[in-house]
mmCIF file of C-alpha atoms in Angstrom:
data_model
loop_
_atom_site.group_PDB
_atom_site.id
_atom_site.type_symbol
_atom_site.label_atom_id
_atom_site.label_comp_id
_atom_site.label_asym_id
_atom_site.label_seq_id
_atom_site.Cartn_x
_atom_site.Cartn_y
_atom_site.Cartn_z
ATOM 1 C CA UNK A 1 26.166 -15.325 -5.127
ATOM 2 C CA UNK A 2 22.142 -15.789 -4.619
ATOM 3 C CA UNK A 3 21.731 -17.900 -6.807
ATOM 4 C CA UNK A 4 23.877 -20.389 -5.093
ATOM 5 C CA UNK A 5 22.335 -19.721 -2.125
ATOM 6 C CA UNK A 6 19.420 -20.381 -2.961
ATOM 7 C CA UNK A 7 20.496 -23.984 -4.236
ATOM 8 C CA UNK A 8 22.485 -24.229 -1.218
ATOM 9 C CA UNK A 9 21.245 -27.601 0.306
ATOM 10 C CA UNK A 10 20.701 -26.140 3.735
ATOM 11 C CA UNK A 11 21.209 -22.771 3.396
ATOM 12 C CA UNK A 12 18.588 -22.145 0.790
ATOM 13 C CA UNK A 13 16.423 -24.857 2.029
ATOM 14 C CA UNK A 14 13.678 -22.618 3.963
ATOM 15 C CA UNK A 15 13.602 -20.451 0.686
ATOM 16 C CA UNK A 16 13.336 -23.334 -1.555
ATOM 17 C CA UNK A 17 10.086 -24.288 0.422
ATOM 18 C CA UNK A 18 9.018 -20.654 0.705
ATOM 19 C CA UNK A 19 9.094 -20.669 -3.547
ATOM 20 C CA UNK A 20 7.580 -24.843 -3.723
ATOM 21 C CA UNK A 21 4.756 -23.072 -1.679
ATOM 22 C CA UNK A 22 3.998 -20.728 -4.000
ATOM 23 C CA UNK A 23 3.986 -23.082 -7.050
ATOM 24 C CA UNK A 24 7.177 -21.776 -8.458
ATOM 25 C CA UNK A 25 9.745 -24.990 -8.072
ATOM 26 C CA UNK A 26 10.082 -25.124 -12.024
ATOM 27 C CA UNK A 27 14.261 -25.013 -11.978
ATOM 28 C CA UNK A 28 14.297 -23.598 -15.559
ATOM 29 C CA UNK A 29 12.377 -20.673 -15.137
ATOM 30 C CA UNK A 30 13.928 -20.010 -11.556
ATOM 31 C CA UNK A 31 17.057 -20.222 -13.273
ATOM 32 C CA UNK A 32 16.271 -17.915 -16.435
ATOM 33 C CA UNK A 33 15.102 -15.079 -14.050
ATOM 34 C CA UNK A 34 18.466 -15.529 -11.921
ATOM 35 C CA UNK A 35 16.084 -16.113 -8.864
ATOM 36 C CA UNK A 36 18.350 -16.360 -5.661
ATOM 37 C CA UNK A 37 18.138 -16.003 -1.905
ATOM 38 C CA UNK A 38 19.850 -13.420 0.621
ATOM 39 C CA UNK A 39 21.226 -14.927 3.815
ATOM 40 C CA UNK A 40 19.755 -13.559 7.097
ATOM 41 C CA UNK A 41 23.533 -12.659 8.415
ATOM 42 C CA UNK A 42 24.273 -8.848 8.521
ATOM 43 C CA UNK A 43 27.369 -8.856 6.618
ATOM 44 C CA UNK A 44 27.321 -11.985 4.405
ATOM 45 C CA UNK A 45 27.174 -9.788 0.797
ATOM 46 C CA UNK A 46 29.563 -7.688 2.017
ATOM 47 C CA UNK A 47 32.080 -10.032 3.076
ATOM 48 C CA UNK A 48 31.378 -12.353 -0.220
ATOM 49 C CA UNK A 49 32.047 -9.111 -2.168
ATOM 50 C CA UNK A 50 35.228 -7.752 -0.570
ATOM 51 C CA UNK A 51 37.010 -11.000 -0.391
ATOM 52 C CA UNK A 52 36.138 -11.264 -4.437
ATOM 53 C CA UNK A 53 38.933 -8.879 -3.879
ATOM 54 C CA UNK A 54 37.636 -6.794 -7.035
ATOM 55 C CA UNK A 55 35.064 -4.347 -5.223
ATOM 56 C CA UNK A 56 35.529 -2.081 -2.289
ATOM 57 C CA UNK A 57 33.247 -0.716 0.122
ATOM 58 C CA UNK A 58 32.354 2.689 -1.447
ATOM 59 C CA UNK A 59 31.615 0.481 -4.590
ATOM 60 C CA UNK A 60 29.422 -1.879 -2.752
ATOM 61 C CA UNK A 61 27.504 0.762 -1.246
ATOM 62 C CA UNK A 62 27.279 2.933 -4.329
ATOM 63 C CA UNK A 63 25.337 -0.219 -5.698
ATOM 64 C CA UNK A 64 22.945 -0.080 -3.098
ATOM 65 C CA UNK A 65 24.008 -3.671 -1.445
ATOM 66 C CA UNK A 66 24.808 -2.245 1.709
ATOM 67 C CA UNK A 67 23.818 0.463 4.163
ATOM 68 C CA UNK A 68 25.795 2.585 7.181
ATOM 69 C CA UNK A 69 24.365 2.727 10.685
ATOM 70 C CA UNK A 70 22.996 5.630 11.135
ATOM 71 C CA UNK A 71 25.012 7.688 13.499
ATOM 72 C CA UNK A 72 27.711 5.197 13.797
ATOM 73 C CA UNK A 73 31.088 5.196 12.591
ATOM 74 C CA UNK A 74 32.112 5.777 9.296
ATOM 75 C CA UNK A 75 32.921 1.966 8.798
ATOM 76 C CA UNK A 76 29.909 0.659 9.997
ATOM 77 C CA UNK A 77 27.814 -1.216 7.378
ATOM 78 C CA UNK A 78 25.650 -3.848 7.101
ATOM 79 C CA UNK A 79 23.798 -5.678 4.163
ATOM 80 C CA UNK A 80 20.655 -4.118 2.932
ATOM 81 C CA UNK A 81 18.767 -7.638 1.715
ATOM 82 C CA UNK A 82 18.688 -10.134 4.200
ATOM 83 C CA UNK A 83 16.495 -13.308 4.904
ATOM 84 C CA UNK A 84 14.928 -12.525 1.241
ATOM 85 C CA UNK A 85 14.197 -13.772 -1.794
ATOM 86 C CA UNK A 86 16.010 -12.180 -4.000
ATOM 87 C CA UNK A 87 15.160 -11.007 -7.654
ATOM 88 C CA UNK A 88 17.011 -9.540 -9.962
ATOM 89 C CA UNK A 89 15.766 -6.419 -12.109
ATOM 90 C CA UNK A 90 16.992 -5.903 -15.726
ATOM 91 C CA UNK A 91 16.688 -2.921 -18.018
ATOM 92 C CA UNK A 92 15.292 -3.122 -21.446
ATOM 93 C CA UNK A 93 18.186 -4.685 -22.463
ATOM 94 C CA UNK A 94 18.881 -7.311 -20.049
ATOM 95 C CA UNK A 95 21.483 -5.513 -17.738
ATOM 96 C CA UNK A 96 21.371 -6.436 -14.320
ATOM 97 C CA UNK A 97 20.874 -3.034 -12.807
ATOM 98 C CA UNK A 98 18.993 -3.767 -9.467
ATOM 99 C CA UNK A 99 17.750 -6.231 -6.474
ATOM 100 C CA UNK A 100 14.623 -6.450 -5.015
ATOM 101 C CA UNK A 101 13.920 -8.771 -1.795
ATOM 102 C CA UNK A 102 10.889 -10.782 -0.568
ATOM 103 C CA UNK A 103 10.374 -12.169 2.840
ATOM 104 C CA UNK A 104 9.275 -15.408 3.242
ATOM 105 C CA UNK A 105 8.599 -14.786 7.243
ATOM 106 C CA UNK A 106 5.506 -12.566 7.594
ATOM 107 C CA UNK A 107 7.717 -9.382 8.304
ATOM 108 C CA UNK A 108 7.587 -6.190 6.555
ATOM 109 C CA UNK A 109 8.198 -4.233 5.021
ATOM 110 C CA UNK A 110 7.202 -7.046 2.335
ATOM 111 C CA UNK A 111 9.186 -6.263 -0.598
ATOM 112 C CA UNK A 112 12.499 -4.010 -0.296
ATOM 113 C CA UNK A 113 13.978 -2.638 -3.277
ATOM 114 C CA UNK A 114 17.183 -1.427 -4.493
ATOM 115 C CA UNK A 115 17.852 2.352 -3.614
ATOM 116 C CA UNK A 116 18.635 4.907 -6.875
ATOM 117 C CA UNK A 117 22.171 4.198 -7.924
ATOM 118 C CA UNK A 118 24.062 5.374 -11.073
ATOM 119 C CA UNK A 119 22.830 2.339 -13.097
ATOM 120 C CA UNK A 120 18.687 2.334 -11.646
ATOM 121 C CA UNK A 121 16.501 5.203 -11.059
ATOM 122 C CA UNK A 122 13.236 4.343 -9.840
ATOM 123 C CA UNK A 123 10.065 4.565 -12.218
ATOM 124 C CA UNK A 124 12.308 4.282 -15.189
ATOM 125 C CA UNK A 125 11.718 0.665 -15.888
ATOM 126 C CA UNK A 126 9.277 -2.408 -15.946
ATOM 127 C CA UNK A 127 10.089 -5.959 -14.777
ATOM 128 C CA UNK A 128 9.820 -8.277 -17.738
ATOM 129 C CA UNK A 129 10.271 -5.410 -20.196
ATOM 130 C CA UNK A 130 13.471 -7.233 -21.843
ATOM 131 C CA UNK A 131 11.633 -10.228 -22.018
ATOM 132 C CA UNK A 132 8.474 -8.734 -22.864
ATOM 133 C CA UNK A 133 8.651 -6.374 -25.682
ATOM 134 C CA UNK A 134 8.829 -8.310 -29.023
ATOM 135 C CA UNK A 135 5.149 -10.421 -27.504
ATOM 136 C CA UNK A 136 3.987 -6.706 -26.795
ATOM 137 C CA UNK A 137 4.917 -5.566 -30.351
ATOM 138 C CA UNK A 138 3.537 -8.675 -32.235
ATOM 139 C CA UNK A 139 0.544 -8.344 -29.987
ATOM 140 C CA UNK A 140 0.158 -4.722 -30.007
ATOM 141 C CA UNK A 141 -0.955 -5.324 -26.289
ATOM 142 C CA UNK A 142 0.833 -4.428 -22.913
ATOM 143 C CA UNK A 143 -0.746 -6.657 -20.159
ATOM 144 C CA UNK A 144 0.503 -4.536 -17.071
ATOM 145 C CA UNK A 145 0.282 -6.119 -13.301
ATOM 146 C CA UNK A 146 1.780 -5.702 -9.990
ATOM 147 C CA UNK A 147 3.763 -8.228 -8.717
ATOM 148 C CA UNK A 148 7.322 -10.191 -9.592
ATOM 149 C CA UNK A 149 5.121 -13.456 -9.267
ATOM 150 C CA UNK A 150 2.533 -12.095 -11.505
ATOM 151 C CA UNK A 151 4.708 -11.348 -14.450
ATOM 152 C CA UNK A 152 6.611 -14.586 -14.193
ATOM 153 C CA UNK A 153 3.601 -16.975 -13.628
ATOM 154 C CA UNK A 154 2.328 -15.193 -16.862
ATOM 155 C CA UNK A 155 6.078 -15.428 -18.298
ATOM 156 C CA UNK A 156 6.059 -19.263 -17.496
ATOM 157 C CA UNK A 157 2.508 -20.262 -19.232
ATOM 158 C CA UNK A 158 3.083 -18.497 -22.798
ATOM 159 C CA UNK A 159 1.779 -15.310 -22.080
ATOM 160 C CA UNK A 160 4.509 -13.590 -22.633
ATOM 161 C CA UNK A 161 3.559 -9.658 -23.543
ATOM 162 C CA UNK A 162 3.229 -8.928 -19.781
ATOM 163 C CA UNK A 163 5.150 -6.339 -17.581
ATOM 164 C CA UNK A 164 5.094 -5.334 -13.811
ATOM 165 C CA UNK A 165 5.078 -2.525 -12.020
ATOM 166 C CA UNK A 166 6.380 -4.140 -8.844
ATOM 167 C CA UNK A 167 3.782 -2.397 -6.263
ATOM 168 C CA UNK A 168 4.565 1.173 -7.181
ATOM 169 C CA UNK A 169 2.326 3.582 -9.095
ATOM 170 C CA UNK A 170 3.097 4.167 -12.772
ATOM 171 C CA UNK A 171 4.972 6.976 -13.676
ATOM 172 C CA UNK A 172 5.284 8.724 -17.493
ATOM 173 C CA UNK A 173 8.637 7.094 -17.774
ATOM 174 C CA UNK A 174 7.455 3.706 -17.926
ATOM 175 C CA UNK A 175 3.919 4.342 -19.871
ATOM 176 C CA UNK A 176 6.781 6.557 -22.457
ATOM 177 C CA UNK A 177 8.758 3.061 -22.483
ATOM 178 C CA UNK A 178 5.296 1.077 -23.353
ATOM 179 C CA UNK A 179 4.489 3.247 -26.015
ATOM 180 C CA UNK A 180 7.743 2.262 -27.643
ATOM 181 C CA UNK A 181 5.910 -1.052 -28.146
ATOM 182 C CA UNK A 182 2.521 -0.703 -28.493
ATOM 183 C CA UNK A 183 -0.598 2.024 -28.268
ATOM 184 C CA UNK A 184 -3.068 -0.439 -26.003
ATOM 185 C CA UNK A 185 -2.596 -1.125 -22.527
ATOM 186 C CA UNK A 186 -4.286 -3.608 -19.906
ATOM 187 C CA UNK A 187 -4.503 -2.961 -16.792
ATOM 188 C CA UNK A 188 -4.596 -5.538 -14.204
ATOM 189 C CA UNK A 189 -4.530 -4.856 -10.479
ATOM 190 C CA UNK A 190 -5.859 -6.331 -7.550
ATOM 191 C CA UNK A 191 -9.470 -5.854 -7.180
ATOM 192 C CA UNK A 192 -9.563 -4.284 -3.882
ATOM 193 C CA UNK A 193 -10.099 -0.280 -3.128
ATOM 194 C CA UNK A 194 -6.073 -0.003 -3.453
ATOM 195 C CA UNK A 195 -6.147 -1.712 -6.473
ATOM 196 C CA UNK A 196 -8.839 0.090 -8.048
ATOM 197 C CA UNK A 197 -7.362 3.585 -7.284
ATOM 198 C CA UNK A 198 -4.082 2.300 -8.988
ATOM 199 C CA UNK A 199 -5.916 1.768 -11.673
ATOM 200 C CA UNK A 200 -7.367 5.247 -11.876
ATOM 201 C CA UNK A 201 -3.729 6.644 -11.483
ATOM 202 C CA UNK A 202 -2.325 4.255 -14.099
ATOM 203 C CA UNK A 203 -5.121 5.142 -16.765
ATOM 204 C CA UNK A 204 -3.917 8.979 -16.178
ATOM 205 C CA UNK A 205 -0.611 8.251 -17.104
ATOM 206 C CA UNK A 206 -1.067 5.826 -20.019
ATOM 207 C CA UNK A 207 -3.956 8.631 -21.078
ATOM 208 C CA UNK A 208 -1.436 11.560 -20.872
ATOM 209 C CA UNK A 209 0.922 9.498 -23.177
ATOM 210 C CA UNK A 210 -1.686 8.800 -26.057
ATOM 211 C CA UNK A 211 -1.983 4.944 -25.172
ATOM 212 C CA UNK A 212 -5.785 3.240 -25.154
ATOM 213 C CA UNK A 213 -6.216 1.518 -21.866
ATOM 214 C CA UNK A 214 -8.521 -1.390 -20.884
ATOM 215 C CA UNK A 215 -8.897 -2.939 -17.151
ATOM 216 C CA UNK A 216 -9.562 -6.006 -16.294
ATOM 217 C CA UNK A 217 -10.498 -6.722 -12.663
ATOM 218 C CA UNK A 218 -9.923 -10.621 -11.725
ATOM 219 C CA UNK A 219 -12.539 -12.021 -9.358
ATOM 220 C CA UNK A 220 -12.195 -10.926 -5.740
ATOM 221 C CA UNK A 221 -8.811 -12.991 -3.915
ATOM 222 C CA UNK A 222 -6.993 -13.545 -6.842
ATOM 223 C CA UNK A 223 -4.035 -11.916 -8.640
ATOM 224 C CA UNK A 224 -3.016 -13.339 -12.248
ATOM 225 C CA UNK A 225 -0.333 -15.558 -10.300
ATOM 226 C CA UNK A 226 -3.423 -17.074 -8.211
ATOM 227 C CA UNK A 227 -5.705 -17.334 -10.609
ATOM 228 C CA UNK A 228 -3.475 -18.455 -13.554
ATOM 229 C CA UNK A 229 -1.651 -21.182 -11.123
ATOM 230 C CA UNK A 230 -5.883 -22.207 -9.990
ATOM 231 C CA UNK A 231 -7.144 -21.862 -12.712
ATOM 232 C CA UNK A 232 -5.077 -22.418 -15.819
ATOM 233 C CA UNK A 233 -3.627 -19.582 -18.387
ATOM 234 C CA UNK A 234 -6.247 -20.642 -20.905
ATOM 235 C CA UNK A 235 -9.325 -19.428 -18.539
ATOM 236 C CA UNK A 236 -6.820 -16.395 -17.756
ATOM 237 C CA UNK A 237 -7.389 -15.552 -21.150
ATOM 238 C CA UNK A 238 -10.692 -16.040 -21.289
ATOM 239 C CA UNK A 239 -11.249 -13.858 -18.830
ATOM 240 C CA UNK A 240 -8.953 -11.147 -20.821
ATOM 241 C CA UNK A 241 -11.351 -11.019 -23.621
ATOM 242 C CA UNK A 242 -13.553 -9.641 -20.957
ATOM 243 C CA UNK A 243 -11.326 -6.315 -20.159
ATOM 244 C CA UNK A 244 -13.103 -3.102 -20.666
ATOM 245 C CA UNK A 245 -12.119 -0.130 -21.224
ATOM 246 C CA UNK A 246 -11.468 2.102 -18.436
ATOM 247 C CA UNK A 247 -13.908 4.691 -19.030
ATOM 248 C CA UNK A 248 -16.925 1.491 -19.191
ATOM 249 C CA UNK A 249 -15.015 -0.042 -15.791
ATOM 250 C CA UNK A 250 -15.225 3.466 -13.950
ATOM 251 C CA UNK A 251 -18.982 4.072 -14.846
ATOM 252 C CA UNK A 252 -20.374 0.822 -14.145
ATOM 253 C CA UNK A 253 -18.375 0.539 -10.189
ATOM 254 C CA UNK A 254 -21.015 3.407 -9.144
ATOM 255 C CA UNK A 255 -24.038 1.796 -11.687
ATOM 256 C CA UNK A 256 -23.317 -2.064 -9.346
ATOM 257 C CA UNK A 257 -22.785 -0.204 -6.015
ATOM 258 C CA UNK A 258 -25.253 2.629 -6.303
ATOM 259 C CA UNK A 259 -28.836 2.847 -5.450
ATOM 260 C CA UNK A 260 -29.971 4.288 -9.748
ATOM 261 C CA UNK A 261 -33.527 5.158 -8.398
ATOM 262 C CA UNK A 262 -31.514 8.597 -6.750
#
């Protein structure tokens, strides 16, 4: 049902541009990660999804698609992704087991994701993993990042042994599912102060689980969806032969930043 509205000619149309803007208009690879769009109307999953005539309200909100009004009546729902795009999230298997929603208009919260349901518990899985692991196990290399974009920009050049966390901190759950795979992690987070305490937090977790982990900070601005659509996934990896291991990253932030004479 996304999906064709995203290729609705109208409907999807604003969404379409949103997507063009950001450099991902490739059909193929839109198409292979089921990329779709979420009307703005309040009730338009809902309605699509009861007149299938095969699901019924409790099951559509057990799936997380929908929400109640708070305090309202017991009938009152309305959908929980609207004006968004919409991606899909897949185990390690490929099951469909979750949504999560970008909006293309400035408002926030930026990204909403699907709440815990029988089939998704948060922290339990890694966009891309399905897609991901034989690169990772060939490679013996985990190249971890934040975003949806990031992992399919990386996904769409070749370099396939990448994973994201989707902008929430790593947990032991998904550093136990990497170390199904491999025993060397990269980290790569934004550069800024929220990025670089991520990046503490991650190395932690990956420690705690026995896996090596190396960090590789991409110059200030850029993400590996910027800088691999700027600059090319062949400089990308140039700049990957440059990660460091955490423990060298950590001591030389103070050693550039710091007065050494004290």
């Amino acid at each position: 049902y996304f999906i064709s509205l995203l290729k609705n000619d109208e409907g999807g149309r604003l969404a379409r541009a949103y997507l063009k803007s950001r450099g991902f208009y490739d059909e193929d690879l839109l198409s292979d990660y089921g990329i779709g769009w979420a009307a703005p109307g309040w009730k338009d999953v809902m309605i699509h999804l009861k007149n299938n005539g095969k699901y019924s309200g409790k099951d559509i909100l057990r799936a997380g698609l929908i929400k109640q009004k708070e305090g309202a009546e017991a009938e009152s729902f309305y959908d929980r992704f609207r004006g968004r795009i919409i991606f899909p999230f897949q185990d390690i298997h490929g099951n469909l087991i979750a949504f999560a929603g970008r909006v293309i208009d400035g408002n926030e919260p930026k990204y909403l994701n699907s709440p815990e349901t029988p089939l998704y518990i948060k922290g339990k899985h890694l966009f891309g993993l399905n897609r991901a692991r034989g690169a990772i196990r060939k490679q013996n290399r985990a190249l971890v990042m934040e975003g949806y974009f990031d992992q399919m920009r990386a996904h769409q050049f070749g370099i396939r042994n990448t994973v994201a966390t989707c902008g929430t901190a790593l947990t032991p759950a998904q550093a136990m599912l990497l170390k199904n795979h491999t025993n060397r992690t990269t980290l790569i987070f934004d550069s800024d102060s929220a990025g670089q305490a991520a990046t503490e937090r991650g190395f932690g977790v990956l420690l705690e689980q026995g896996l090596s982990v190396e960090v590789l900070f991409l110059p200030t601005g850029h993400d590996p969806d910027s800088f691999i659509q700027q600059f090319g996934p062949e400089k990308f990896l140039e700049e990957l032969k440059n990660a460091k291991p955490f423990i060298e990253s950590y001591i030389m932030n103070p050693i550039e930043s710091g007065d050494l004479s004290t």
